[in-house]
Amino acid sequence: MIEHKLSNVLLKPADHLKGHDELYAFCSSPLVYDETAEALVVGEPTDFMTFLNACSTGKWAKYCGIHEVTLSLELSGDACEVVIKGLPAGAAADAESTVELDRLAVEPEQGAHARVSATIDAAGMDLVAFELLPAGQTLLHAGSYAARVGEDRVRPVRIALSTTTFKKEHYIVPNIELMRASVAEDSGPIHDNFHMFVVDNGQTLDAEALSDELVTVIPNANVGGAGGFARGMLAALDSKEPFTHVILMDDDVHVFPESIKRTYNLLALASDEYADAFVNGAMLSVEQPTRLFEDVSHVLRSGKYAKLKPDHYVDRLDQVVANERENVEVEHAYGAWWFSCIPMASIREKGLPLPVFVRCDDVEYGLRSNPTYMTMNGICVWHESFEGRPRASVDCYQYVRNFLVMAACDGFVNTELFMSRVWRNVMLRRRDLEYGAAELLLQGVEDYLRGPEWLMEVDGSALMRKNAQLNDRFVPLADIDPELLDAANLDAIHPEPHHAIGLAGKLRKTLPYDKHLLPDALLKKAPGHMQTTGPCVYDNDTIARKTVLVLDVTGEKAAVRRMDRERNRRIIERERALKRRWQLEHEKVAAAYADAFPTMRSEAYWRRRLGME
């Protein structure tokens, strides 16, 4: 039998999580980390049953068959009690429902460190954690959870981390240094079984200076996220020392090396039932660091994406527990590639991403692979929220075109339902005077109908730049015409863009009225205004307005939309013609994509496209 680590107790709050101590520990005062002593200073009761520091024993039992864990702590300073507690499965998700499992008295010798451990029967517990009750001031230097297993139970694991970057040095360089320092200092098996591939689509990194035995920077053409991740997968496939898994991770994230280590340990101990599972890390918001946005989602027949969980605010124990209890093993699921761990065997069998540049590459890969997903508290990244980045060139064009490609290749989505949503969305965008978005929706359908040969050869970077010209232009409010700002009456806007709009507001948002049908005499001179979070939320009456001021999610920038009857007429004519073309061509085009599917995902295609031949 050997002792195999499951997770470390995290003691030093990351810079981007300052002010959010509840992710690490619950106590009445801010956490204090002593850099000199390299320890957390504990001077009051401090509870570590948190998102980052509880042991997810329910998940370890489910995925790995582990029902007993060992808690180890290294302490110095004044005497303290260590109260070990668990939260039973099915119990109410609150502190009052925790049960005491053990209690240890610790009295470190003066100037010395005391190392204590306790074996915990965790059967039937969703979470296990500990609380420190210091008599004075205790220093916690280290802590970890482990399991005793037979050596033959440990699977060989070697992880490649592949991250694709495009001119995001302020994120990617610190992440490189963080991973380099953490893995180099780790005494566990990950030390010799990890490598980081940085695919530089912008070719702005100093590849020679940043590369070493742990990190390889690969200059790459700007082939989007799909092409960048394909290049990272190929690097892992080509490695002389075989990898068992590759983690795909966005460049613009804050990552914990501990998340990589927990993923490694989970894969090493996975039972036969979960040996081929994918591991998906949760995305938390950079702007709201305790808001967990998503870990696994799924696709509905209508073509909608549907999160499996609501947003969880994981600085609260009840939401930490709720997040862990909710089932992610559903049909038609996918895990976004901000942190997605995929077995190399699956890549060899299922192939590489479709050449869609950005959007839907991760969704399609999930549908294609149909994996079981594993998730766990503490396996996560922090990413900028999507609500603050409305871009019709991505949200409309890339989404519609790529989703149709995916539907043709994977055959799951009801295309008629999806297209009914597209046509309706064109009408809604016209109604909101967002003509560029309406045109991009139609362009997405038109370019899909060009077929797979066009998709496989188009310059995605140039196309993105061209389409971006149709995006709303958000500028600081100070740059907006002052008279227009005064007339828009921004003081009436609700400070929270997600506020309930009521039945009348919902009707205004959904009824298919069109202000272009009104004569000028019935249109109001004063501008209306709305606030966008990607999808629009009506914060004021925009009915019968010739001008609409659109604020971004911060309320600090805005775009001005003005009625253009001639442009609206051209969009309607274009849509009518496209609907006729769609009826005539879509079945033949879908069959062409299905026939080309093996080629689009093949190593041969990607090696040629990436200039690797």
Coordinates of N, CA, C and O in Angstrom, one line a residue, residues 178-308:
L178 N 4.2 30.6 -13.4 CA 3.5 30.0 -12.3 C 3.5 28.5 -12.4 O 3.8 27.8 -11.4
M179 N 3.3 28.0 -13.6 CA 3.3 26.5 -13.8 C 4.8 26.0 -13.6 O 5.0 25.0 -13.0
R180 N 5.7 26.8 -14.2 CA 7.1 26.4 -14.1 C 7.6 26.3 -12.6 O 8.1 25.2 -12.2
A181 N 7.3 27.3 -11.8 CA 7.7 27.3 -10.4 C 7.0 26.2 -9.6 O 7.6 25.5 -8.8
S182 N 5.7 26.0 -9.9 CA 4.9 25.1 -9.1 C 5.3 23.6 -9.3 O 5.5 22.8 -8.4
V183 N 5.4 23.3 -10.6 CA 5.8 21.9 -11.0 C 7.2 21.6 -10.6 O 7.5 20.5 -10.1
A184 N 8.1 22.5 -10.8 CA 9.5 22.3 -10.5 C 9.7 22.0 -9.0 O 10.6 21.3 -8.6
E185 N 8.9 22.7 -8.2 CA 9.0 22.5 -6.7 C 8.2 21.3 -6.2 O 8.4 20.9 -5.0
D186 N 7.4 20.7 -7.0 CA 6.6 19.6 -6.5 C 7.4 18.3 -6.4 O 8.1 17.9 -7.4
S187 N 7.2 17.6 -5.3 CA 8.0 16.4 -5.1 C 7.2 15.1 -5.5 O 7.7 14.0 -5.5
G188 N 5.9 15.4 -6.0 CA 5.1 14.2 -6.4 C 5.4 13.8 -7.8 O 6.2 14.3 -8.5
P189 N 4.6 12.8 -8.3 CA 4.8 12.2 -9.6 C 4.6 13.2 -10.8 O 5.1 13.0 -11.8
I190 N 3.8 14.3 -10.6 CA 3.6 15.2 -11.7 C 4.9 15.9 -12.1 O 5.0 16.3 -13.2
H191 N 5.8 15.9 -11.2 CA 7.1 16.6 -11.5 C 7.7 16.1 -12.8 O 8.3 16.9 -13.5
D192 N 7.7 14.8 -13.0 CA 8.3 14.2 -14.2 C 7.3 13.8 -15.2 O 7.7 13.1 -16.2
N193 N 6.0 14.2 -15.1 CA 5.0 13.7 -16.0 C 4.1 14.9 -16.4 O 2.9 14.7 -16.5
F194 N 4.7 16.0 -16.7 CA 3.9 17.2 -17.1 C 4.8 18.0 -18.1 O 6.0 18.1 -17.9
H195 N 4.1 18.5 -19.1 CA 4.8 19.5 -20.0 C 3.7 20.5 -20.5 O 2.6 20.1 -20.7
M196 N 4.1 21.7 -20.7 CA 3.2 22.8 -21.1 C 3.6 23.2 -22.5 O 4.8 23.6 -22.8
F197 N 2.7 23.1 -23.4 CA 2.8 23.6 -24.8 C 2.0 24.9 -24.9 O 0.8 25.0 -24.7
V198 N 2.7 26.0 -25.3 CA 2.1 27.3 -25.6 C 2.1 27.6 -27.0 O 3.2 27.8 -27.6
V199 N 0.9 27.5 -27.7 CA 0.8 27.7 -29.1 C 0.6 29.2 -29.3 O -0.5 29.8 -28.9
D200 N 1.6 29.9 -29.9 CA 1.6 31.4 -30.0 C 1.0 31.8 -31.4 O 1.8 32.0 -32.4
N201 N -0.3 31.9 -31.5 CA -0.9 32.3 -32.8 C -0.5 33.8 -33.2 O -0.6 34.1 -34.4
G202 N -0.2 34.6 -32.2 CA 0.2 36.0 -32.6 C 1.7 36.1 -32.9 O 2.1 37.1 -33.4
Q203 N 2.5 35.0 -32.6 CA 3.9 35.0 -32.8 C 4.6 36.3 -32.2 O 5.5 36.9 -32.8
T204 N 4.2 36.6 -31.0 CA 4.8 37.8 -30.3 C 5.6 37.4 -29.1 O 6.2 38.2 -28.5
L205 N 5.6 36.1 -28.8 CA 6.4 35.6 -27.6 C 7.8 35.3 -28.0 O 8.1 34.9 -29.2
D206 N 8.8 35.5 -27.1 CA 10.1 35.0 -27.3 C 10.2 33.5 -27.0 O 10.4 33.1 -25.9
A207 N 10.0 32.8 -28.1 CA 9.9 31.3 -27.9 C 11.2 30.7 -27.3 O 11.1 29.8 -26.4
E208 N 12.3 31.2 -27.7 CA 13.6 30.6 -27.2 C 13.8 30.9 -25.8 O 14.2 30.0 -25.0
A209 N 13.5 32.1 -25.4 CA 13.7 32.5 -24.0 C 12.7 31.8 -23.0 O 13.1 31.5 -21.9
L210 N 11.5 31.6 -23.5 CA 10.5 31.1 -22.6 C 10.4 29.5 -22.6 O 9.8 28.9 -21.7
S211 N 11.1 28.9 -23.5 CA 11.0 27.4 -23.6 C 12.2 26.8 -22.8 O 13.3 27.3 -22.7
D212 N 11.9 25.7 -22.2 CA 12.9 24.9 -21.5 C 12.3 23.4 -21.4 O 11.5 23.0 -22.2
E213 N 12.9 22.6 -20.5 CA 12.5 21.2 -20.4 C 11.1 21.1 -19.9 O 10.4 20.0 -20.1
L214 N 10.4 22.1 -19.4 CA 9.1 22.0 -18.9 C 8.1 22.7 -19.8 O 6.9 22.4 -19.8
V215 N 8.5 23.7 -20.6 CA 7.6 24.5 -21.4 C 8.2 24.6 -22.8 O 9.4 24.8 -23.0
T216 N 7.3 24.4 -23.8 CA 7.6 24.6 -25.2 C 6.7 25.7 -25.8 O 5.5 25.5 -25.8
V217 N 7.3 26.8 -26.3 CA 6.5 27.8 -27.0 C 6.6 27.5 -28.5 O 7.7 27.4 -29.1
I218 N 5.4 27.4 -29.2 CA 5.3 27.0 -30.6 C 4.8 28.2 -31.4 O 3.6 28.5 -31.3
P219 N 5.6 28.9 -32.1 CA 5.0 29.9 -33.0 C 4.1 29.3 -34.0 O 4.4 28.3 -34.6
N220 N 3.0 30.0 -34.3 CA 1.9 29.4 -35.1 C 1.2 30.5 -35.9 O 1.1 31.6 -35.4
A221 N 0.7 30.1 -37.1 CA -0.1 31.1 -37.8 C -1.4 31.4 -37.0 O -1.8 30.6 -36.2
N222 N -2.0 32.5 -37.3 CA -3.3 32.8 -36.6 C -4.4 32.0 -37.2 O -5.1 32.5 -38.1
V223 N -4.6 30.8 -36.7 CA -5.6 29.9 -37.2 C -6.7 29.8 -36.1 O -7.5 28.8 -36.1
G224 N -6.8 30.7 -35.2 CA -7.9 30.7 -34.2 C -7.7 29.7 -33.1 O -6.7 29.0 -33.1
G225 N -8.7 29.7 -32.2 CA -8.6 28.7 -31.1 C -8.6 27.3 -31.6 O -7.8 26.5 -31.1
A226 N -9.4 27.0 -32.6 CA -9.5 25.6 -33.1 C -8.2 25.2 -33.6 O -7.7 24.1 -33.3
G227 N -7.6 26.0 -34.5 CA -6.3 25.7 -35.1 C -5.1 25.6 -34.0 O -4.2 24.8 -34.1
G228 N -5.2 26.5 -33.0 CA -4.2 26.5 -32.0 C -4.3 25.3 -31.1 O -3.2 24.7 -30.8
F229 N -5.5 24.9 -30.8 CA -5.6 23.7 -30.0 C -5.3 22.4 -30.8 O -4.7 21.4 -30.3
A230 N -5.6 22.5 -32.1 CA -5.2 21.3 -32.9 C -3.7 21.2 -32.9 O -3.1 20.1 -32.9
R231 N -3.0 22.4 -33.0 CA -1.5 22.3 -33.0 C -1.0 21.8 -31.7 O 0.0 21.0 -31.7
G232 N -1.6 22.2 -30.6 CA -1.2 21.6 -29.3 C -1.4 20.2 -29.2 O -0.6 19.4 -28.6
M233 N -2.6 19.7 -29.7 CA -2.8 18.2 -29.7 C -1.8 17.5 -30.5 O -1.3 16.4 -30.1
L234 N -1.4 18.1 -31.7 CA -0.4 17.4 -32.5 C 0.9 17.4 -31.8 O 1.7 16.4 -31.9
A235 N 1.3 18.4 -31.1 CA 2.5 18.4 -30.4 C 2.6 17.3 -29.3 O 3.6 16.6 -29.1
A236 N 1.4 17.1 -28.7 CA 1.3 16.0 -27.7 C 1.4 14.7 -28.4 O 2.1 13.7 -27.9
L237 N 0.7 14.5 -29.5 CA 0.8 13.3 -30.3 C 2.2 12.9 -30.8 O 2.6 11.8 -30.8
D238 N 2.9 14.0 -31.1 CA 4.3 13.8 -31.7 C 5.4 13.6 -30.7 O 6.5 13.3 -31.0
S239 N 5.1 13.8 -29.4 CA 6.1 13.7 -28.3 C 6.7 12.4 -28.3 O 6.1 11.3 -28.4
K240 N 8.1 12.4 -28.1 CA 8.8 11.1 -28.0 C 8.4 10.4 -26.7 O 8.4 9.1 -26.7
E241 N 8.1 11.1 -25.7 CA 7.6 10.5 -24.4 C 6.1 10.6 -24.4 O 5.5 11.7 -24.3
P242 N 5.4 9.5 -24.6 CA 3.9 9.6 -24.8 C 3.2 10.2 -23.6 O 3.5 10.0 -22.5
F243 N 2.2 11.0 -24.0 CA 1.2 11.6 -23.0 C 0.0 10.8 -23.0 O -0.4 10.2 -24.0
T244 N -0.6 10.7 -21.8 CA -1.9 10.0 -21.7 C -3.1 11.0 -21.8 O -4.2 10.6 -22.2
H245 N -2.9 12.3 -21.5 CA -4.0 13.3 -21.5 C -3.4 14.6 -22.0 O -2.2 14.9 -21.8
V246 N -4.3 15.4 -22.5 CA -3.9 16.8 -22.8 C -5.0 17.7 -22.2 O -6.2 17.4 -22.3
I247 N -4.6 18.7 -21.5 CA -5.5 19.8 -21.0 C -5.5 20.9 -21.9 O -4.4 21.5 -22.2
L248 N -6.6 21.3 -22.5 CA -6.8 22.5 -23.3 C -7.2 23.6 -22.4 O -8.2 23.5 -21.7
M249 N -6.5 24.7 -22.5 CA -6.8 25.8 -21.6 C -6.7 27.2 -22.3 O -5.7 27.4 -23.1
D250 N -7.6 28.1 -22.1 CA -7.5 29.4 -22.7 C -6.3 30.1 -22.2 O -5.8 29.8 -21.1
D251 N -5.9 31.1 -23.0 CA -4.7 31.9 -22.5 C -5.1 33.0 -21.5 O -4.3 33.4 -20.7
D252 N -6.3 33.6 -21.7 CA -6.7 34.7 -20.8 C -7.4 34.3 -19.5 O -8.5 34.7 -19.2
V253 N -6.7 33.4 -18.8 CA -7.3 32.9 -17.5 C -6.2 33.1 -16.4 O -5.0 33.1 -16.7
H254 N -6.7 33.1 -15.2 CA -5.9 32.9 -14.0 C -6.0 31.4 -13.6 O -7.2 31.0 -13.4
V255 N -4.9 30.7 -13.6 CA -5.0 29.3 -13.3 C -4.3 29.0 -12.0 O -3.3 29.6 -11.7
F256 N -4.8 28.0 -11.2 CA -4.1 27.5 -10.1 C -3.3 26.2 -10.5 O -3.9 25.3 -11.0
P257 N -2.0 26.2 -10.3 CA -1.3 24.9 -10.5 C -1.9 23.8 -9.8 O -1.9 22.6 -10.2
E258 N -2.5 24.1 -8.6 CA -3.2 23.0 -7.8 C -4.3 22.4 -8.6 O -4.6 21.2 -8.4
S259 N -5.0 23.1 -9.5 CA -6.0 22.5 -10.3 C -5.4 21.4 -11.2 O -6.1 20.4 -11.4
I260 N -4.2 21.7 -11.8 CA -3.6 20.7 -12.6 C -3.2 19.5 -11.8 O -3.4 18.3 -12.2
K261 N -2.7 19.7 -10.6 CA -2.3 18.6 -9.7 C -3.5 17.7 -9.3 O -3.4 16.5 -9.3
R262 N -4.6 18.4 -8.9 CA -5.8 17.6 -8.6 C -6.3 16.8 -9.7 O -6.8 15.7 -9.6
T263 N -6.2 17.4 -10.9 CA -6.6 16.7 -12.1 C -5.7 15.4 -12.3 O -6.2 14.3 -12.6
Y264 N -4.4 15.6 -12.1 CA -3.5 14.5 -12.3 C -3.8 13.4 -11.3 O -3.9 12.2 -11.7
N265 N -4.0 13.8 -10.0 CA -4.3 12.8 -9.0 C -5.7 12.0 -9.3 O -5.8 10.8 -9.1
L266 N -6.6 12.8 -9.8 CA -7.9 12.2 -10.1 C -7.8 11.2 -11.2 O -8.3 10.1 -11.2
L267 N -7.0 11.5 -12.3 CA -6.8 10.6 -13.4 C -6.0 9.4 -12.9 O -6.3 8.2 -13.4
A268 N -5.0 9.6 -12.0 CA -4.2 8.4 -11.6 C -5.0 7.4 -10.8 O -4.6 6.2 -10.8
L269 N -6.0 7.8 -10.1 CA -6.8 7.0 -9.2 C -8.2 6.6 -9.7 O -8.9 5.9 -9.1
A270 N -8.5 7.0 -10.9 CA -9.8 6.8 -11.5 C -10.1 5.3 -11.6 O -9.3 4.5 -12.0
S271 N -11.4 4.9 -11.3 CA -11.8 3.5 -11.4 C -12.0 3.2 -12.9 O -11.9 4.1 -13.7
D272 N -12.1 1.9 -13.2 CA -12.3 1.5 -14.5 C -13.5 2.2 -15.2 O -13.4 2.5 -16.4
E273 N -14.6 2.5 -14.4 CA -15.7 3.1 -15.0 C -15.4 4.5 -15.5 O -16.1 5.0 -16.5
Y274 N -14.5 5.2 -14.9 CA -14.1 6.6 -15.2 C -12.7 6.7 -15.9 O -12.2 7.8 -16.0
A275 N -12.2 5.6 -16.3 CA -10.8 5.6 -16.8 C -10.7 6.4 -18.1 O -9.7 7.0 -18.4
D276 N -11.8 6.5 -18.9 CA -11.8 7.2 -20.2 C -12.5 8.6 -20.1 O -12.8 9.2 -21.1
A277 N -12.8 9.0 -18.9 CA -13.6 10.2 -18.7 C -12.8 11.5 -19.0 O -11.5 11.5 -18.9
F278 N -13.5 12.5 -19.4 CA -12.9 13.9 -19.6 C -13.0 14.5 -18.2 O -14.0 14.3 -17.5
V279 N -12.1 15.4 -17.9 CA -12.2 16.3 -16.7 C -12.4 17.7 -17.1 O -11.6 18.2 -17.9
N280 N -13.4 18.4 -16.7 CA -13.6 19.8 -17.1 C -13.6 20.6 -15.8 O -14.2 20.4 -14.8
G281 N -12.7 21.6 -15.9 CA -12.6 22.6 -14.8 C -13.7 23.7 -14.9 O -14.1 24.0 -16.0
A282 N -14.1 24.2 -13.8 CA -15.1 25.2 -13.8 C -14.5 26.6 -14.2 O -13.3 26.8 -14.0
M283 N -15.3 27.4 -14.8 CA -14.9 28.8 -15.0 C -15.6 29.7 -14.0 O -16.8 29.7 -13.8
L284 N -14.8 30.5 -13.3 CA -15.2 31.5 -12.4 C -14.9 32.8 -13.0 O -14.0 33.0 -13.8
S285 N -15.6 33.9 -12.6 CA -15.5 35.2 -13.2 C -14.4 36.0 -12.6 O -14.3 36.1 -11.4
V286 N -13.6 36.6 -13.5 CA -12.5 37.5 -13.0 C -13.2 38.7 -12.3 O -12.7 39.2 -11.3
E287 N -14.3 39.2 -12.9 CA -14.9 40.4 -12.3 C -15.6 40.1 -11.0 O -15.7 41.0 -10.1
Q288 N -16.2 38.9 -10.8 CA -16.9 38.4 -9.6 C -16.2 37.1 -9.2 O -16.8 36.0 -9.5
P289 N -15.1 37.1 -8.5 CA -14.3 35.9 -8.4 C -14.9 34.8 -7.6 O -14.4 33.6 -7.7
T290 N -16.1 35.0 -6.9 CA -16.7 33.9 -6.2 C -17.9 33.4 -7.1 O -18.6 32.4 -6.6
R291 N -18.1 33.9 -8.3 CA -19.2 33.4 -9.1 C -18.7 32.3 -10.0 O -17.9 32.6 -10.9
L292 N -19.2 31.1 -9.8 CA -18.9 30.0 -10.7 C -19.9 30.0 -11.8 O -21.1 29.7 -11.6
F293 N -19.4 30.2 -13.0 CA -20.3 30.4 -14.2 C -20.7 29.0 -14.8 O -21.9 28.8 -15.1
E294 N -19.8 28.1 -14.9 CA -20.1 26.9 -15.6 C -18.9 25.9 -15.5 O -17.8 26.3 -15.5
D295 N -19.2 24.6 -15.5 CA -18.2 23.6 -15.7 C -18.6 22.7 -16.9 O -17.8 22.5 -17.8
V296 N -19.8 22.1 -16.9 CA -20.2 21.3 -18.0 C -21.6 21.9 -18.5 O -22.4 22.3 -17.6
S297 N -21.8 21.9 -19.8 CA -23.1 22.3 -20.3 C -23.6 21.2 -21.3 O -22.9 20.2 -21.5
H298 N -24.7 21.5 -21.9 CA -25.2 20.5 -22.9 C -26.0 21.3 -24.0 O -26.3 22.4 -23.8
V299 N -26.3 20.5 -25.1 CA -26.9 21.1 -26.2 C -28.3 20.6 -26.3 O -28.5 19.3 -26.2
L300 N -29.3 21.4 -26.5 CA -30.7 21.0 -26.7 C -30.9 20.8 -28.2 O -30.2 21.3 -29.1
R301 N -32.0 20.0 -28.5 CA -32.3 19.7 -29.9 C -32.6 21.0 -30.7 O -32.4 21.0 -31.9
S302 N -33.0 22.0 -30.1 CA -33.3 23.3 -30.7 C -32.1 24.0 -31.1 O -32.1 25.0 -31.9
G303 N -30.9 23.6 -30.6 CA -29.7 24.3 -30.9 C -29.2 25.2 -29.8 O -28.2 25.9 -29.9
K304 N -30.0 25.3 -28.8 CA -29.6 26.2 -27.6 C -28.6 25.5 -26.8 O -28.6 24.3 -26.6
Y305 N -27.7 26.3 -26.2 CA -26.8 25.8 -25.2 C -27.5 25.9 -23.8 O -28.2 26.9 -23.6
A306 N -27.4 24.9 -23.0 CA -28.1 25.0 -21.7 C -27.1 24.6 -20.6 O -26.6 23.4 -20.6
K307 N -26.9 25.5 -19.7 CA -26.0 25.2 -18.5 C -26.7 24.1 -17.7 O -27.9 24.2 -17.5
L308 N -25.9 23.2 -17.1 CA -26.5 22.2 -16.2 C -26.7 22.8 -14.8 O -27.5 22.2 -14.1

